[in-house]
PDB file of C-alpha atoms in Angstrom:
ATOM      1  CA  MET D   3       1.916  62.873  -9.929  1.00  0.00           C
ATOM      2  CA  GLY D   4       0.988  59.707 -11.757  1.00  0.00           C
ATOM      3  CA  VAL D   5       3.220  57.557  -9.559  1.00  0.00           C
ATOM      4  CA  LYS D   6       2.008  59.179  -6.363  1.00  0.00           C
ATOM      5  CA  LYS D   7      -1.638  58.617  -7.343  1.00  0.00           C
ATOM      6  CA  LEU D   8      -0.901  54.998  -8.329  1.00  0.00           C
ATOM      7  CA  VAL D   9       0.740  54.289  -4.969  1.00  0.00           C
ATOM      8  CA  THR D  10      -2.059  55.920  -2.974  1.00  0.00           C
ATOM      9  CA  ASP D  11      -4.701  53.931  -4.897  1.00  0.00           C
ATOM     10  CA  ARG D  12      -2.856  50.731  -4.159  1.00  0.00           C
ATOM     11  CA  LEU D  13      -2.528  51.645  -0.482  1.00  0.00           C
ATOM     12  CA  ASP D  14      -6.258  52.429  -0.277  1.00  0.00           C
ATOM     13  CA  LYS D  15      -7.137  49.072  -1.832  1.00  0.00           C
ATOM     14  CA  ALA D  16      -4.817  47.274   0.583  1.00  0.00           C
ATOM     15  CA  ARG D  17      -6.322  49.181   3.525  1.00  0.00           C
ATOM     16  CA  SER D  18      -9.903  48.301   2.510  1.00  0.00           C
ATOM     17  CA  PHE D  19      -8.896  44.654   1.996  1.00  0.00           C
ATOM     18  CA  ALA D  20      -7.271  44.563   5.447  1.00  0.00           C
ATOM     19  CA  GLU D  21     -10.401  46.073   7.017  1.00  0.00           C
ATOM     20  CA  ASP D  22     -12.619  43.462   5.305  1.00  0.00           C
ATOM     21  CA  VAL D  23     -10.392  40.629   6.516  1.00  0.00           C
ATOM     22  CA  ARG D  24     -10.337  42.102  10.014  1.00  0.00           C
ATOM     23  CA  ALA D  25     -14.152  42.283  10.068  1.00  0.00           C
ATOM     24  CA  ILE D  26     -14.448  38.649   8.931  1.00  0.00           C
ATOM     25  CA  TYR D  27     -12.020  37.452  11.585  1.00  0.00           C
ATOM     26  CA  GLU D  28     -13.803  39.489  14.284  1.00  0.00           C
ATOM     27  CA  ASP D  29     -17.124  37.858  13.331  1.00  0.00           C
ATOM     28  CA  ALA D  30     -15.572  34.405  13.450  1.00  0.00           C
ATOM     29  CA  TYR D  31     -13.940  35.180  16.796  1.00  0.00           C
ATOM     30  CA  ASN D  32     -17.227  36.424  18.256  1.00  0.00           C
ATOM     31  CA  LYS D  33     -19.061  33.300  17.042  1.00  0.00           C
ATOM     32  CA  ALA D  34     -16.392  31.081  18.579  1.00  0.00           C
ATOM     33  CA  ILE D  35     -16.714  32.873  21.911  1.00  0.00           C
ATOM     34  CA  GLY D  36     -20.521  32.570  21.733  1.00  0.00           C
ATOM     35  CA  VAL D  37     -20.297  28.819  21.112  1.00  0.00           C
ATOM     36  CA  THR D  38     -17.797  28.286  23.925  1.00  0.00           C
ATOM     37  CA  LYS D  39     -20.052  30.090  26.403  1.00  0.00           C
ATOM     38  CA  GLY D  40     -22.222  26.971  26.389  1.00  0.00           C
ATOM     39  CA  GLY D  41     -19.110  24.998  27.199  1.00  0.00           C
ATOM     40  CA  LEU D  42     -17.718  22.041  25.373  1.00  0.00           C
ATOM     41  CA  GLU D  43     -21.175  20.430  25.256  1.00  0.00           C
ATOM     42  CA  GLY D  44     -22.450  23.212  22.996  1.00  0.00           C
ATOM     43  CA  VAL D  45     -19.603  22.646  20.562  1.00  0.00           C
ATOM     44  CA  VAL D  46     -20.200  18.898  20.566  1.00  0.00           C
ATOM     45  CA  LYS D  47     -23.947  19.323  19.996  1.00  0.00           C
ATOM     46  CA  GLU D  48     -23.281  21.580  17.045  1.00  0.00           C
ATOM     47  CA  ILE D  49     -20.588  19.437  15.438  1.00  0.00           C
ATOM     48  CA  GLU D  50     -21.919  15.928  16.235  1.00  0.00           C
ATOM     49  CA  PRO D  51     -24.640  15.640  13.518  1.00  0.00           C
ATOM     50  CA  LYS D  52     -22.232  16.810  10.843  1.00  0.00           C
ATOM     51  CA  LEU D  53     -19.554  14.381  11.958  1.00  0.00           C
ATOM     52  CA  ARG D  54     -22.033  11.500  12.122  1.00  0.00           C
ATOM     53  CA  GLY D  55     -23.136  12.172   8.552  1.00  0.00           C
ATOM     54  CA  VAL D  56     -19.569  12.306   7.302  1.00  0.00           C
ATOM     55  CA  PHE D  57     -18.663   9.179   9.279  1.00  0.00           C
ATOM     56  CA  ASN D  58     -21.665   7.220   7.975  1.00  0.00           C
ATOM     57  CA  GLU D  59     -20.903   8.205   4.374  1.00  0.00           C
ATOM     58  CA  GLY D  60     -17.274   7.155   4.822  1.00  0.00           C
ATOM     59  CA  LEU D  61     -18.310   3.882   6.425  1.00  0.00           C
ATOM     60  CA  GLN D  62     -20.728   3.066   3.607  1.00  0.00           C
ATOM     61  CA  GLY D  63     -18.086   3.918   1.014  1.00  0.00           C
ATOM     62  CA  ALA D  64     -15.542   1.696   2.755  1.00  0.00           C
ATOM     63  CA  GLN D  65     -18.059  -1.151   3.023  1.00  0.00           C
ATOM     64  CA  THR D  66     -18.880  -0.888  -0.684  1.00  0.00           C
ATOM     65  CA  ALA D  67     -15.187  -0.877  -1.572  1.00  0.00           C
ATOM     66  CA  LEU D  68     -14.540  -3.943   0.610  1.00  0.00           C
ATOM     67  CA  ASP D  69     -17.521  -5.757  -0.923  1.00  0.00           C
ATOM     68  CA  ASN D  70     -16.180  -5.044  -4.404  1.00  0.00           C
ATOM     69  CA  ILE D  71     -12.717  -6.273  -3.437  1.00  0.00           C
ATOM     70  CA  ASN D  72     -14.205  -9.403  -1.874  1.00  0.00           C
ATOM     71  CA  GLN D  73     -16.255 -10.119  -5.004  1.00  0.00           C
ATOM     72  CA  SER D  74     -13.201  -9.591  -7.188  1.00  0.00           C
ATOM     73  CA  LEU D  75     -11.121 -11.978  -5.081  1.00  0.00           C
ATOM     74  CA  ALA D  76     -13.903 -14.568  -5.128  1.00  0.00           C
ATOM     75  CA  ASP D  77     -14.152 -14.306  -8.929  1.00  0.00           C
ATOM     76  CA  LYS D  78     -10.413 -14.800  -9.263  1.00  0.00           C
ATOM     77  CA  ALA D  79     -10.343 -17.696  -6.777  1.00  0.00           C
ATOM     78  CA  ILE D  80     -12.897 -19.812  -8.667  1.00  0.00           C
ATOM     79  CA  PRO D  81     -11.662 -21.066 -12.059  1.00  0.00           C
ATOM     80  CA  ALA D  82     -13.946 -20.478 -15.030  1.00  0.00           C
ATOM     81  CA  PHE D  83     -14.798 -24.170 -15.470  1.00  0.00           C
ATOM     82  CA  ARG D  84     -15.947 -24.388 -11.820  1.00  0.00           C
ATOM     83  CA  LYS D  85     -18.151 -21.302 -11.811  1.00  0.00           C
ATOM     84  CA  ARG D  86     -21.089 -23.090 -13.421  1.00  0.00           C
ATOM     85  CA  ALA D  87     -20.877 -26.004 -11.012  1.00  0.00           C
ATOM     86  CA  VAL D  88     -20.641 -23.676  -8.012  1.00  0.00           C
ATOM     87  CA  SER D  89     -23.639 -21.633  -9.107  1.00  0.00           C
ATOM     88  CA  GLN D  90     -25.628 -24.809  -9.772  1.00  0.00           C
ATOM     89  CA  GLU D  91     -24.685 -26.110  -6.324  1.00  0.00           C
ATOM     90  CA  LYS D  92     -25.848 -22.853  -4.742  1.00  0.00           C
ATOM     91  CA  LEU D  93     -29.173 -23.100  -6.564  1.00  0.00           C
ATOM     92  CA  ASP D  94     -29.618 -26.722  -5.449  1.00  0.00           C
ATOM     93  CA  HIS D  95     -28.828 -25.773  -1.861  1.00  0.00           C
ATOM     94  CA  LYS D  96     -31.346 -22.915  -1.953  1.00  0.00           C
ATOM     95  CA  ALA D  97     -33.985 -25.174  -3.496  1.00  0.00           C
ATOM     96  CA  LYS D  98     -33.521 -27.766  -0.738  1.00  0.00           C
ATOM     97  CA  GLY D  99     -33.862 -25.036   1.878  1.00  0.00           C
ATOM     98  CA  VAL D 100     -37.076 -23.769   0.318  1.00  0.00           C
ATOM     99  CA  VAL D 101     -38.507 -27.286   0.162  1.00  0.00           C
ATOM    100  CA  LYS D 102     -37.704 -27.843   3.842  1.00  0.00           C
ATOM    101  CA  GLU D 103     -39.287 -24.522   4.810  1.00  0.00           C
ATOM    102  CA  THR D 104     -42.467 -25.147   2.862  1.00  0.00           C
ATOM    103  CA  ALA D 105     -42.705 -28.710   4.170  1.00  0.00           C
ATOM    104  CA  ALA D 106     -42.434 -27.425   7.730  1.00  0.00           C
ATOM    105  CA  LYS D 107     -45.104 -24.787   7.119  1.00  0.00           C
ATOM    106  CA  ALA D 108     -47.503 -27.064   5.249  1.00  0.00           C
ATOM    107  CA  VAL D 109     -50.144 -28.602   7.503  1.00  0.00           C
ATOM    108  CA  PRO D 110     -52.461 -31.194   6.000  1.00  0.00           C
ATOM    109  CA  VAL D 111     -56.087 -30.164   6.065  1.00  0.00           C
ATOM    110  CA  LYS D 112     -58.445 -32.872   7.275  1.00  0.00           C
ATOM    111  CA  ARG D 113     -61.854 -32.688   5.726  1.00  0.00           C
ATOM    112  CA  LYS D 114     -64.876 -34.701   6.645  1.00  0.00           C
ATOM    113  CA  ARG D 115     -66.320 -36.727   3.852  1.00  0.00           C
ATOM    114  CA  ALA D 116     -69.859 -35.840   2.966  1.00  0.00           C
ATOM    115  CA  VAL D 117     -72.047 -38.917   3.178  1.00  0.00           C
ATOM    116  CA  LYS D 118     -75.379 -38.904   1.497  1.00  0.00           C
ATOM    117  CA  LYS D 119     -78.062 -40.524   3.568  1.00  0.00           C
ATOM    118  CA  VAL D 120     -80.241 -42.842   1.556  1.00  0.00           C
ATOM    119  CA  ALA D 121     -83.426 -44.295   2.857  1.00  0.00           C
ATOM    120  CA  VAL D 122     -83.107 -48.052   2.768  1.00  0.00           C
ATOM    121  CA  THR D 123     -86.206 -50.024   1.833  1.00  0.00           C
ATOM    122  CA  LYS D 124     -86.761 -53.711   1.158  1.00  0.00           C
ATOM    123  CA  LYS D 125     -87.125 -53.022  -2.530  1.00  0.00           C
ATOM    124  CA  ALA D 126     -83.792 -51.132  -2.695  1.00  0.00           C
ATOM    125  CA  THR D 127     -81.924 -53.975  -0.980  1.00  0.00           C
ATOM    126  CA  LEU D 128     -83.406 -56.556  -3.371  1.00  0.00           C
ATOM    127  CA  VAL D 129     -82.303 -54.520  -6.375  1.00  0.00           C
ATOM    128  CA  THR D 130     -78.743 -54.185  -5.099  1.00  0.00           C
ATOM    129  CA  LYS D 131     -78.513 -57.931  -4.341  1.00  0.00           C
ATOM    130  CA  ARG D 132     -79.672 -58.804  -7.856  1.00  0.00           C
ATOM    131  CA  ALA D 133     -77.219 -56.330  -9.400  1.00  0.00           C
ATOM    132  CA  THR D 134     -74.292 -57.878  -7.538  1.00  0.00           C
ATOM    133  CA  VAL D 135     -75.388 -61.393  -8.552  1.00  0.00           C
ATOM    134  CA  ASN D 136     -75.619 -60.329 -12.183  1.00  0.00           C
ATOM    135  CA  LYS D 137     -72.191 -58.769 -12.061  1.00  0.00           C
ATOM    136  CA  LYS D 138     -70.628 -61.972 -10.734  1.00  0.00           C
ATOM    137  CA  SER D 139     -72.215 -64.134 -13.364  1.00  0.00           C
ATOM    138  CA  THR D 140     -71.128 -61.962 -16.273  1.00  0.00           C
ATOM    139  CA  SER D 141     -67.469 -61.733 -15.358  1.00  0.00           C
ATOM    140  CA  THR D 142     -64.943 -62.030 -18.154  1.00  0.00           C
ATOM    141  CA  PRO D 143     -62.343 -64.789 -18.135  1.00  0.00           C
ATOM    142  CA  ALA D 144     -58.820 -63.867 -17.077  1.00  0.00           C
ATOM    143  CA  ARG D 145     -56.435 -63.119 -19.897  1.00  0.00           C
ATOM    144  CA  LYS D 146     -53.558 -65.409 -20.535  1.00  0.00           C
ATOM    145  CA  ARG D 147     -50.084 -64.056 -20.561  1.00  0.00           C
ATOM    146  CA  PRO D 148     -48.240 -64.418 -23.832  1.00  0.00           C
ATOM    147  CA  SER D 149     -45.646 -67.142 -23.662  1.00  0.00           C
ATOM    148  CA  THR D 150     -42.078 -66.085 -23.978  1.00  0.00           C
ATOM    149  CA  LYS D 151     -40.131 -68.733 -25.835  1.00  0.00           C
ATOM    150  CA  GLU D 152     -36.612 -67.975 -26.760  1.00  0.00           C
TER     151      GLU D 152
END
């Protein structure tokens, strides 16, 4: 009786497993039929966002990998003693570009000079004439250049 019971238990487990699998496949089949009722457009509408996401992730990963390869090749192509000169040249080129851009954007601002109006009287003109005469008379003599004899 032990063998008979063991075999029947195993058969019952296999039967329940088969029924579970059958139920899962029936559900999947019914869902597939429901999606196809809308036609191929329904399938595309359901799958398209998922595929776009996967495609975009793959594209970004490929772009990153290509950028890394490109950088690696560029590092290998430039000898170590030239790297400093190349980076300095890039900086100089960028600096020239910035100077050109700022020069093009810079517009000189014209400002009017503020002139103070002074009332001119006879007395004020006499004082200024005397001051200029005094300045001319008290001028210092020109300095002589030291002679260079050699």
